[in-house]
Amino acid sequence: MTPESFLIITSLLKIVGILFIVILPMVSYAVYAERKVSAAIQDRLGPNRVGPAGLLQPIADMFKLLLKEDFTPRAANTFYYWLAPCLAVMPAIITIAVVPFGSTLFGVPMVIADVNVGILFVFAIASLGVYGIVIGGWASNSKYPFLGGIRSSAQMLSYELSLGLAVIPVFLLVGNLRLTSVVRYQIEHGWFIAPFIGDWTNPWKWLLTIPMIVSFIVFTIAIFAETNRLPFDLPEAEQELAGGYNTEYSSMKFSLYFLGEYAAMITGSAVIVTLFFGGWHLPGIPDGSHGWIFGLINIAVFFAKVAIIIFFFMWVRWTLPRFRYDQLMRLGWLFFFEIALVNIFVVAAIVPFIQ
Amino acid sequence: MAITVSRPKLNWRERLYLPAIVAGLAITFKHFKNLLLGRTKVTMQYPEQKWDGNLPDYYRGAPALVRDEDGRVRCVACQLCEFICPPRAIKIIPGEIDSTDRFAKVEKYPEAFDIDMIRCIFCGMCEEVCPEQAIFLRKDYAITGFTRADMVHHKEKLLEIGGVMHGVVLKWNKKK
Ligand code: SF4
Ligand code: SF4
């Protein structure tokens, strides 16, 4: 087999494997998990009728949504109205391509596309997700979706900045934008959330922890805003806007929005894990070059970490009330932007001492 | 007159939001953990567990017609319940009792007695107004059906739900 065909076949296998075996079931079970977690937090039981412990609920939900009438309002702009849900779901799924979800398996690196612009690709594609919402809100030709779309664009604009600035410290340390190098660096120098691990005596490493945690907090909050999760779900705002941008949608188009939101949450968590929690690395477990079993464990570790972050997302959602629109803007522009900016200089000042 | 509501001055720790957020997260996590450990009392699982044994005697469930000790349908088709029923759920067709019968000319009887359970609001007016104590609200509450027609209780069904009831009002048989 030539190297080219080997590359094509393994890439296809990875795409099919990661998309259909991991991401899509994970999306539907994230919905189930969300309902279970919210139920537990509110002292309820959640779905428990379909299958054991309600485990078949996502499948039943899917059938329900498939059988619903796919309604297009007469006043809507049909082309964009149909396009918008696809735009909402695609970027979230495409982003996963550059995230390394494992070390190697039989010598094949477990990342679909190890591009050298890694994080830029993530930002570029993930921010396309807002078009799904804005176009959907506009094309519905109705008040509430329109307001949702406007809010969404303003919110994205304000948080994209802090999102970008918050990760610069990471790349100041790593030295390039490739996400696999971020993971490599963390394996050698400790996870970015706790850079002192393995280098306990170095005071600079301890000092570095503070800006890294700030960076992590800003980044995570910006991801919350980016994925429209509570406390920043203003575009959706069920109680104010009756569902916001998706008010006019029904059937599979609605479920595409729904899946898009959860897919975005999963990729967001995957990026957080990669940048701050050492990706697929767990201290003491070697990478896939020591045997395929370790390769599999690495993949499992990665998705376990992602699951923990997703749980955190849900936990926050069922704890905090929604921010008011002006509070959201103030927070984005007056706090996170400045904090992230100052943080870059702090890290830049520390970097020379730890290399 | 406009009143200015004074807002509490927050100190820097409160203005940071984060301590409050963490406290909130801790509370919700406590609930989460308690439910997972089975310490939370959750609501009754309805179709499997029921409260039927504990329903009070004055419970207002589905209205039903009753028979007396002698097995006679108590209703005399006076139609008072039909007139009082707020959502007009009851429809009665009164019939004349056969002339050979002991009670001919004394009483009427309901040829048809339908209660549309889609309309019924379980108010109990029919029970209250009935001069013969012929209609009672029983304890059935899970009234279901696949069609609208299924939801109309006919006379047989009403008598079946009602069963026998001993009351103070006696029909003509004692006076004759
Ligand atoms: S149920 Fe009572 S109120 Fe109604 S028609 Fe019969 S006797 Fe009259
Ligand atoms: S309970 Fe009320 S609503 Fe129902 S049949 Fe009797 S009077 Fe009508």
Coordinates of C-alpha atoms in Angstrom, one line a residue, chain B residues 76-77 93-101 103-112:
Chain B
V76 CA -85.9 8.8 37.8
A77 CA -84.8 10.9 34.8
I93 CA -83.4 10.8 27.3
P94 CA -86.2 10.1 29.7
G95 CA -88.4 7.1 29.0
E96 CA -91.8 6.1 30.3
I97 CA -92.0 2.9 32.4
D98 CA -94.0 0.1 30.8
S99 CA -97.7 0.2 31.8
T100 CA -97.6 -3.3 33.1
D101 CA -95.0 -2.4 35.6
F103 CA -94.2 1.7 39.0
A104 CA -95.8 2.8 35.8
K105 CA -97.1 6.4 35.9
V106 CA -95.2 7.0 39.1
E107 CA -91.8 7.3 37.8
K108 CA -89.8 7.9 34.6
Y109 CA -86.6 6.1 33.9
P110 CA -83.6 7.2 31.8
E111 CA -83.6 5.5 28.5
A112 CA -80.2 6.9 27.8

